[in-house]
Short mmCIF file of C-alpha atoms in Angstrom, two decimals:
data_model
loop_
_atom_site.label_atom_id
_atom_site.label_comp_id
_atom_site.label_asym_id
_atom_site.label_seq_id
_atom_site.Cartn_x
_atom_site.Cartn_y
_atom_site.Cartn_z
CA UNK A 1 -19.15 8.97 32.03
CA UNK A 2 -21.36 6.12 33.11
CA UNK A 3 -25.48 6.21 32.05
CA UNK A 4 -26.25 7.76 35.76
CA UNK A 5 -23.86 10.49 35.61
CA UNK A 6 -25.39 12.05 33.12
CA UNK A 7 -28.10 11.10 34.04
CA UNK A 8 -27.54 13.27 37.53
CA UNK A 9 -25.76 15.62 35.26
CA UNK A 10 -29.16 16.71 33.54
CA UNK A 11 -31.01 16.32 36.87
CA UNK A 12 -28.84 19.14 37.90
CA UNK A 13 -28.62 21.10 34.82
CA UNK A 14 -32.65 21.41 35.08
CA UNK A 15 -33.76 24.94 36.74
CA UNK A 16 -36.55 24.40 39.63
CA UNK A 17 -39.25 26.05 37.75
CA UNK A 18 -38.82 23.74 34.34
CA UNK A 19 -42.09 22.74 33.54
CA UNK A 20 -41.54 19.17 32.72
CA UNK A 21 -44.99 17.44 31.56
CA UNK A 22 -44.78 20.16 29.30
CA UNK A 23 -41.67 19.22 27.59
CA UNK A 24 -42.89 15.53 28.38
CA UNK A 25 -45.55 16.27 26.38
CA UNK A 26 -43.80 17.86 23.78
CA UNK A 27 -41.11 15.07 23.52
CA UNK A 28 -44.29 12.32 23.39
CA UNK A 29 -45.71 14.63 19.72
CA UNK A 30 -42.19 14.71 18.18
CA UNK A 31 -41.79 11.13 18.68
CA UNK A 32 -45.16 10.33 17.08
CA UNK A 33 -43.74 11.86 13.97
CA UNK A 34 -40.95 10.10 12.87
CA UNK A 35 -42.63 6.57 13.94
CA UNK A 36 -46.03 7.61 11.92
CA UNK A 37 -43.61 8.36 9.10
CA UNK A 38 -41.34 5.09 8.95
CA UNK A 39 -44.89 2.86 9.21
CA UNK A 40 -46.67 4.53 6.41
CA UNK A 41 -43.62 5.22 4.69
CA UNK A 42 -43.03 2.14 2.45
CA UNK A 43 -41.09 1.93 -0.90
CA UNK A 44 -40.95 0.03 -4.01
CA UNK A 45 -38.18 -0.62 -6.15
CA UNK A 46 -39.12 -0.78 -10.20
CA UNK A 47 -37.24 -3.13 -12.94
CA UNK A 48 -34.64 0.10 -13.12
CA UNK A 49 -33.85 0.11 -8.96
CA UNK A 50 -35.48 3.52 -9.21
CA UNK A 51 -36.87 3.77 -5.55
CA UNK A 52 -41.20 5.32 -4.80
CA UNK A 53 -42.88 5.87 -2.24
CA UNK A 54 -45.91 3.94 -1.30
CA UNK A 55 -47.93 3.53 1.95
CA UNK A 56 -49.45 0.70 3.56
CA UNK A 57 -52.63 2.12 4.43
CA UNK A 58 -54.35 1.76 0.71
CA UNK A 59 -53.74 -2.55 1.44
CA UNK A 60 -53.86 -2.46 5.02
CA UNK A 61 -56.88 -0.51 5.96
CA UNK A 62 -57.13 -1.52 9.43
CA UNK A 63 -54.24 0.51 10.33
CA UNK A 64 -56.17 3.73 10.13
CA UNK A 65 -57.08 3.62 14.18
CA UNK A 66 -53.01 3.66 14.69
CA UNK A 67 -53.00 7.50 12.81
CA UNK A 68 -55.33 8.36 15.81
CA UNK A 69 -52.42 7.57 18.17
CA UNK A 70 -49.56 8.78 16.23
CA UNK A 71 -51.09 12.23 14.80
CA UNK A 72 -50.16 14.19 17.76
CA UNK A 73 -49.86 17.13 15.88
CA UNK A 74 -52.57 18.67 18.18
CA UNK A 75 -50.33 18.29 21.24
CA UNK A 76 -47.31 19.83 19.60
CA UNK A 77 -49.42 22.74 18.96
CA UNK A 78 -50.62 22.95 22.41
CA UNK A 79 -47.92 23.04 23.89
CA UNK A 80 -46.26 25.26 21.01
CA UNK A 81 -48.77 27.75 22.44
CA UNK A 82 -48.40 27.17 25.49
CA UNK A 83 -44.54 27.38 26.28
CA UNK A 84 -45.07 30.82 23.13
CA UNK A 85 -46.84 32.86 25.46
CA UNK A 86 -44.96 32.32 28.17
CA UNK A 87 -41.66 33.01 26.24
CA UNK A 88 -44.00 36.23 24.86
CA UNK A 89 -44.56 37.17 28.34
CA UNK A 90 -41.21 37.15 29.57
CA UNK A 91 -39.41 38.69 27.17
CA UNK A 92 -36.81 41.39 28.07
CA UNK A 93 -36.68 43.04 24.18
CA UNK A 94 -39.64 44.04 22.37
CA UNK A 95 -41.73 41.88 20.58
CA UNK A 96 -40.01 42.41 16.82
CA UNK A 97 -37.52 41.37 18.82
CA UNK A 98 -39.04 37.73 20.10
CA UNK A 99 -40.39 37.15 17.02
CA UNK A 100 -37.10 37.36 15.04
CA UNK A 101 -35.37 35.50 17.08
CA UNK A 102 -37.94 32.19 17.16
CA UNK A 103 -38.36 32.59 13.91
CA UNK A 104 -33.96 31.80 13.33
CA UNK A 105 -34.46 29.26 15.79
CA UNK A 106 -37.45 27.69 13.34
CA UNK A 107 -35.12 28.90 10.00
CA UNK A 108 -31.76 27.74 11.13
CA UNK A 109 -32.78 23.72 10.97
CA UNK A 110 -34.44 23.82 7.79
CA UNK A 111 -31.83 25.97 5.87
CA UNK A 112 -29.79 23.37 7.03
CA UNK A 113 -31.30 19.86 6.45
CA UNK A 114 -32.13 21.53 2.59
CA UNK A 115 -28.24 22.64 2.04
CA UNK A 116 -26.96 19.15 2.75
CA UNK A 117 -29.23 17.53 1.29
CA UNK A 118 -28.83 19.86 -2.13
CA UNK A 119 -25.35 18.77 -2.15
CA UNK A 120 -26.70 14.94 -1.50
CA UNK A 121 -28.82 15.16 -4.90
CA UNK A 122 -25.73 16.68 -6.36
CA UNK A 123 -23.45 13.83 -5.22
CA UNK A 124 -26.18 11.23 -6.39
CA UNK A 125 -26.33 12.90 -9.79
CA UNK A 126 -23.08 12.21 -10.23
CA UNK A 127 -22.77 9.11 -9.11
CA UNK A 128 -25.69 7.34 -11.17
CA UNK A 129 -28.43 7.53 -8.80
CA UNK A 130 -31.20 7.18 -10.46
CA UNK A 131 -33.73 10.83 -10.56
CA UNK A 132 -36.91 8.81 -9.33
CA UNK A 133 -34.68 7.65 -6.65
CA UNK A 134 -33.61 10.91 -6.00
CA UNK A 135 -36.89 12.36 -6.26
CA UNK A 136 -38.24 9.85 -4.03
CA UNK A 137 -35.82 11.15 -1.43
CA UNK A 138 -36.89 15.06 -1.76
CA UNK A 139 -40.10 14.58 -1.42
CA UNK A 140 -39.87 12.72 2.30
CA UNK A 141 -37.51 15.39 3.30
CA UNK A 142 -39.93 17.76 2.22
CA UNK A 143 -42.73 16.37 3.77
CA UNK A 144 -42.32 17.57 7.87
CA UNK A 145 -40.76 20.70 6.48
CA UNK A 146 -44.45 22.05 5.74
CA UNK A 147 -44.92 21.68 9.49
CA UNK A 148 -42.34 24.19 10.32
CA UNK A 149 -43.41 26.65 7.77
CA UNK A 150 -46.93 26.60 9.12
CA UNK A 151 -45.67 26.22 13.20
CA UNK A 152 -43.85 29.78 11.76
CA UNK A 153 -47.48 31.61 10.54
CA UNK A 154 -48.93 31.00 14.10
CA UNK A 155 -46.03 31.90 15.81
CA UNK A 156 -45.76 35.36 14.08
CA UNK A 157 -49.77 35.25 15.65
CA UNK A 158 -48.75 34.61 19.21
CA UNK A 159 -49.20 38.80 20.43
CA UNK A 160 -53.09 38.36 19.07
CA UNK A 161 -53.62 35.12 20.40
CA UNK A 162 -52.43 36.12 23.98
CA UNK A 163 -54.98 39.18 23.30
CA UNK A 164 -57.61 37.12 22.49
CA UNK A 165 -56.97 34.62 25.05
CA UNK A 166 -57.27 37.59 28.21
CA UNK A 167 -60.33 38.91 26.29
CA UNK A 168 -62.42 35.43 26.26
CA UNK A 169 -60.64 32.51 27.47
CA UNK A 170 -60.81 29.50 25.01
CA UNK A 171 -63.23 30.50 23.79
CA UNK A 172 -60.85 32.28 21.03
CA UNK A 173 -60.65 28.78 19.98
CA UNK A 174 -64.43 28.36 18.84
CA UNK A 175 -64.78 30.52 16.08
CA UNK A 176 -61.51 28.53 14.40
CA UNK A 177 -63.67 25.78 14.66
CA UNK A 178 -66.16 26.84 13.01
CA UNK A 179 -64.25 27.81 10.14
CA UNK A 180 -62.94 24.74 9.25
CA UNK A 181 -66.47 23.12 9.83
CA UNK A 182 -68.13 26.04 7.17
CA UNK A 183 -65.10 24.98 4.51
CA UNK A 184 -65.88 21.61 5.32
CA UNK A 185 -69.04 21.58 4.52
CA UNK A 186 -68.83 23.77 1.52
CA UNK A 187 -66.52 20.97 -0.01
CA UNK A 188 -68.34 17.95 1.41
CA UNK A 189 -71.87 19.13 1.17
CA UNK A 190 -73.96 20.15 -1.26
CA UNK A 191 -72.46 22.51 -2.68
CA UNK A 192 -69.25 20.89 -2.98
CA UNK A 193 -69.11 19.94 -7.03
CA UNK A 194 -69.94 23.46 -7.50
CA UNK A 195 -66.90 24.88 -5.13
CA UNK A 196 -63.54 26.24 -6.96
CA UNK A 197 -60.53 23.38 -5.86
CA UNK A 198 -58.44 26.05 -3.46
CA UNK A 199 -60.46 26.04 -1.27
CA UNK A 200 -59.53 23.41 0.97
CA UNK A 201 -56.61 26.08 1.72
CA UNK A 202 -58.69 28.60 3.39
CA UNK A 203 -58.67 25.46 6.49
CA UNK A 204 -54.44 25.46 7.01
CA UNK A 205 -54.67 28.22 9.23
CA UNK A 206 -57.38 28.16 11.91
CA UNK A 207 -56.91 23.79 11.41
CA UNK A 208 -53.85 24.44 13.02
CA UNK A 209 -54.01 27.44 15.23
CA UNK A 210 -57.00 25.81 17.37
CA UNK A 211 -55.17 24.24 19.47
CA UNK A 212 -52.04 26.45 19.79
CA UNK A 213 -55.09 29.21 19.95
CA UNK A 214 -55.78 26.95 23.40
CA UNK A 215 -52.27 26.20 24.47
CA UNK A 216 -51.57 30.19 24.70
CA UNK A 217 -55.27 30.26 26.63
CA UNK A 218 -53.75 27.50 29.05
CA UNK A 219 -50.33 29.71 29.60
CA UNK A 220 -52.35 32.17 30.29
CA UNK A 221 -54.51 30.48 32.85
CA UNK A 222 -57.42 31.02 31.31
CA UNK A 223 -58.42 26.87 30.17
CA UNK A 224 -58.64 24.94 33.69
CA UNK A 225 -59.72 21.77 34.16
CA UNK A 226 -63.52 22.19 32.98
CA UNK A 227 -62.36 23.41 30.03
CA UNK A 228 -60.43 20.26 29.65
CA UNK A 229 -62.92 17.85 29.76
CA UNK A 230 -65.37 20.01 27.74
CA UNK A 231 -62.83 19.17 25.30
CA UNK A 232 -61.88 15.38 25.93
CA UNK A 233 -65.22 14.61 25.60
CA UNK A 234 -66.76 16.95 23.23
CA UNK A 235 -64.21 16.85 20.89
CA UNK A 236 -64.82 12.73 21.60
CA UNK A 237 -68.18 12.69 20.59
CA UNK A 238 -67.95 15.07 17.51
CA UNK A 239 -65.02 12.53 16.64
CA UNK A 240 -67.50 9.64 16.49
CA UNK A 241 -70.51 11.82 14.84
CA UNK A 242 -67.96 12.45 11.85
CA UNK A 243 -66.70 9.03 11.63
CA UNK A 244 -70.23 7.14 11.55
CA UNK A 245 -72.84 10.02 9.67
CA UNK A 246 -70.55 12.15 8.02
CA UNK A 247 -68.57 9.28 6.82
CA UNK A 248 -65.10 11.14 7.12
CA UNK A 249 -61.96 8.71 6.10
CA UNK A 250 -60.77 7.04 9.35
CA UNK A 251 -56.92 7.73 8.33
CA UNK A 252 -55.42 10.75 10.05
CA UNK A 253 -53.08 10.65 6.93
CA UNK A 254 -53.85 10.84 3.22
CA UNK A 255 -54.14 7.70 1.74
CA UNK A 256 -52.83 7.13 -2.09
CA UNK A 257 -55.56 6.90 -4.93
CA UNK A 258 -58.42 8.38 -2.33
CA UNK A 259 -60.01 11.38 -2.94
CA UNK A 260 -60.74 12.95 0.44
CA UNK A 261 -58.15 13.53 3.17
CA UNK A 262 -57.82 14.91 6.85
CA UNK A 263 -54.54 16.33 7.06
CA UNK A 264 -53.62 18.02 4.14
CA UNK A 265 -55.47 20.68 4.82
CA UNK A 266 -56.48 19.89 8.59
CA UNK A 267 -60.41 18.90 8.54
CA UNK A 268 -63.07 19.20 11.22
CA UNK A 269 -61.93 15.36 11.94
CA UNK A 270 -58.43 16.36 12.84
CA UNK A 271 -59.84 18.85 15.44
CA UNK A 272 -62.36 16.70 16.81
CA UNK A 273 -59.05 14.59 17.37
CA UNK A 274 -57.28 17.82 18.91
CA UNK A 275 -59.99 18.72 21.31
CA UNK A 276 -59.64 15.31 22.30
CA UNK A 277 -55.69 15.67 22.69
CA UNK A 278 -55.48 18.93 24.25
CA UNK A 279 -58.34 18.47 27.08
CA UNK A 280 -56.32 14.86 27.95
CA UNK A 281 -53.31 16.74 28.35
CA UNK A 282 -54.33 19.32 30.54
CA UNK A 283 -56.26 16.59 32.58
CA UNK A 284 -52.60 14.35 33.06
CA UNK A 285 -50.66 17.93 33.65
CA UNK A 286 -49.64 16.89 36.89
CA UNK A 287 -49.50 13.88 36.41
CA UNK A 288 -47.07 13.99 34.19
CA UNK A 289 -45.28 16.44 35.44
CA UNK A 290 -44.99 14.15 39.02
CA UNK A 291 -44.06 11.27 36.90
CA UNK A 292 -41.13 13.41 35.19
CA UNK A 293 -39.10 14.36 38.83
CA UNK A 294 -37.74 11.03 38.23
CA UNK A 295 -34.50 12.22 36.85
CA UNK A 296 -34.33 8.31 35.16
CA UNK A 297 -37.60 9.45 33.22
CA UNK A 298 -36.89 13.20 32.46
CA UNK A 299 -32.91 12.86 31.18
CA UNK A 300 -34.39 11.57 28.32
CA UNK A 301 -37.29 13.91 27.78
CA UNK A 302 -34.77 16.46 27.79
CA UNK A 303 -32.59 15.04 25.54
CA UNK A 304 -35.11 15.11 23.14
CA UNK A 305 -36.65 18.17 23.66
CA UNK A 306 -33.00 19.52 22.99
CA UNK A 307 -33.04 18.16 19.60
CA UNK A 308 -36.48 19.00 18.70
CA UNK A 309 -35.90 20.50 15.49
CA UNK A 310 -33.65 18.32 14.39
CA UNK A 311 -35.39 15.38 14.74
CA UNK A 312 -38.23 16.68 13.54
CA UNK A 313 -36.05 17.49 10.15
CA UNK A 314 -34.03 14.57 10.18
CA UNK A 315 -35.95 11.64 10.38
CA UNK A 316 -36.60 11.20 7.13
CA UNK A 317 -32.98 10.85 6.08
CA UNK A 318 -32.40 8.22 8.66
CA UNK A 319 -35.31 6.02 6.73
CA UNK A 320 -33.39 7.26 3.69
CA UNK A 321 -29.84 5.79 4.99
CA UNK A 322 -31.33 2.73 4.77
CA UNK A 323 -33.65 2.19 2.36
CA UNK A 324 -31.58 4.25 -0.40
CA UNK A 325 -28.37 1.73 -0.32
CA UNK A 326 -30.33 -1.20 0.25
CA UNK A 327 -32.27 -0.35 -3.05
CA UNK A 328 -28.98 0.58 -5.27
CA UNK A 329 -27.13 -3.00 -3.90
CA UNK A 330 -29.91 -5.16 -3.08
CA UNK A 331 -33.37 -3.70 -4.40
CA UNK A 332 -35.78 -5.37 -2.75
CA UNK A 333 -35.45 -6.07 0.70
CA UNK A 334 -38.76 -7.27 3.14
CA UNK A 335 -40.17 -4.43 5.01
CA UNK A 336 -37.85 -2.18 3.80
CA UNK A 337 -38.14 -1.69 -0.11
CA UNK A 338 -41.09 -4.10 -0.65
CA UNK A 339 -44.52 -3.54 -1.42
CA UNK A 340 -46.13 -2.42 1.99
CA UNK A 341 -49.49 -4.36 0.77
CA UNK A 342 -49.52 -7.19 3.76
CA UNK A 343 -49.05 -8.21 7.95
CA UNK A 344 -45.67 -9.33 7.01
CA UNK A 345 -44.90 -6.34 5.34
CA UNK A 346 -45.66 -4.78 8.29
CA UNK A 347 -43.92 -7.32 11.02
CA UNK A 348 -41.17 -7.05 9.56
CA UNK A 349 -40.88 -3.44 9.45
CA UNK A 350 -41.39 -3.06 13.15
CA UNK A 351 -38.04 -4.78 12.93
CA UNK A 352 -36.54 -2.25 11.12
CA UNK A 353 -37.47 1.12 13.42
CA UNK A 354 -35.21 0.11 15.91
CA UNK A 355 -32.08 0.98 12.98
CA UNK A 356 -33.72 3.90 11.89
CA UNK A 357 -34.00 5.34 15.53
CA UNK A 358 -29.76 4.33 16.20
CA UNK A 359 -29.84 6.25 11.98
CA UNK A 360 -31.36 8.85 13.69
CA UNK A 361 -29.09 9.44 16.52
CA UNK A 362 -26.40 9.33 14.67
CA UNK A 363 -27.34 12.14 12.31
CA UNK A 364 -28.65 13.81 15.29
CA UNK A 365 -24.94 14.11 17.14
CA UNK A 366 -23.69 15.69 13.64
CA UNK A 367 -26.64 18.31 12.82
CA UNK A 368 -27.38 19.84 16.19
CA UNK A 369 -24.97 22.49 15.58
CA UNK A 370 -27.61 23.70 13.04
CA UNK A 371 -30.01 24.39 16.00
CA UNK A 372 -27.67 26.36 17.57
CA UNK A 373 -26.86 30.09 16.26
CA UNK A 374 -24.90 30.18 13.87
CA UNK A 375 -22.23 32.51 15.36
CA UNK A 376 -19.12 31.19 13.82
CA UNK A 377 -20.37 31.00 10.04
CA UNK A 378 -19.24 33.91 7.93
CA UNK A 379 -21.50 35.89 5.73
CA UNK A 380 -20.05 34.00 2.38
CA UNK A 381 -20.93 30.54 4.33
CA UNK A 382 -24.60 31.60 5.06
CA UNK A 383 -25.03 33.07 2.06
CA UNK A 384 -24.09 29.60 0.23
CA UNK A 385 -26.16 27.89 2.69
CA UNK A 386 -29.35 30.35 1.38
CA UNK A 387 -27.99 28.97 -2.24
CA UNK A 388 -28.17 25.60 -1.73
CA UNK A 389 -31.03 25.17 -0.21
CA UNK A 390 -33.26 27.41 -3.05
CA UNK A 391 -31.30 24.94 -5.61
CA UNK A 392 -32.54 22.06 -3.14
CA UNK A 393 -36.30 23.44 -3.31
CA UNK A 394 -36.33 23.95 -7.04
CA UNK A 395 -36.00 20.24 -7.45
CA UNK A 396 -38.19 19.32 -4.75
CA UNK A 397 -40.52 21.11 -6.28
CA UNK A 398 -39.91 20.01 -9.66
CA UNK A 399 -39.02 23.02 -11.56
CA UNK A 400 -35.11 21.93 -11.58
#
């Protein structure tokens, strides 16, 4: 089938009521995840040939503003809340049935990637792959999966989010913002030295629920253009103040060796950026929708959305598929397994991105089966997948 025929087929199968702008925003936010991880996911190889994680942000601080563009989880949670609210409204069964279906759709790909990696870890040990390389790989595979767990929790809160949105509209997100601000003050203000370390964990749920709640309000038609402008301008001002006056780290992702981080758990700066992104998304919705009426632009967006969880769960595997064999056979390969501490490394790493993307496409062709319902899997196969996934989790947590 020719490319033009494939594009035409996708166009014909797209329902007329499909909100293409929401899918476009989701695809944009989703593709920013592998792009960001591939750019800041550097490696080094030690004298024993073992692969170790390294970040170019430690030496190339000027890359920090790039994280303002590539960290688009605010958009992802926004459209997630929007889509979940619409799905919840249109459900045919009970709220419990709706939630079980959503959890299964999130859980199957995670179970699949962890089960496969349990086998790969075992094979690597048999083949003599250095233990540090295996742990580096496990760390990178687990890295994006935290998002799935958080997303599952906020999805479970959808009925509550809908009730709040119907009651007070977009204002329902304000207490979440205030909660994160209070925790940040306790962590980084005068009380900081006397505060327990676990206090930061209080930001995890409200920090990521903020944009999700905005998305629910948007779906309930309680978040219009005026509110979107307020989010865009207010979020931008807050972002600038936090950077200039309160000295928040410029990078939206963690930098090795730095005492403070914006992303794990989310700081107030992350919510300020999410507010900017959410406001821009609402304001640009109609323009994006009109642009995606063009079949040639819509087709790749539709394909990415069909493989959303696969891309999220397997994009680190694509990079490892290039880096691990290189570390075992060649050792130091410029831009791939050499220290990410020069501009030259960055230039060469950009040249590696098409290969990573190609490996992800190949992986997706086979891994997408984990997203579909496991109707043909026997109970014993499902149990085996669960055991393998649990074994991988134990290894990744360093308990094996």
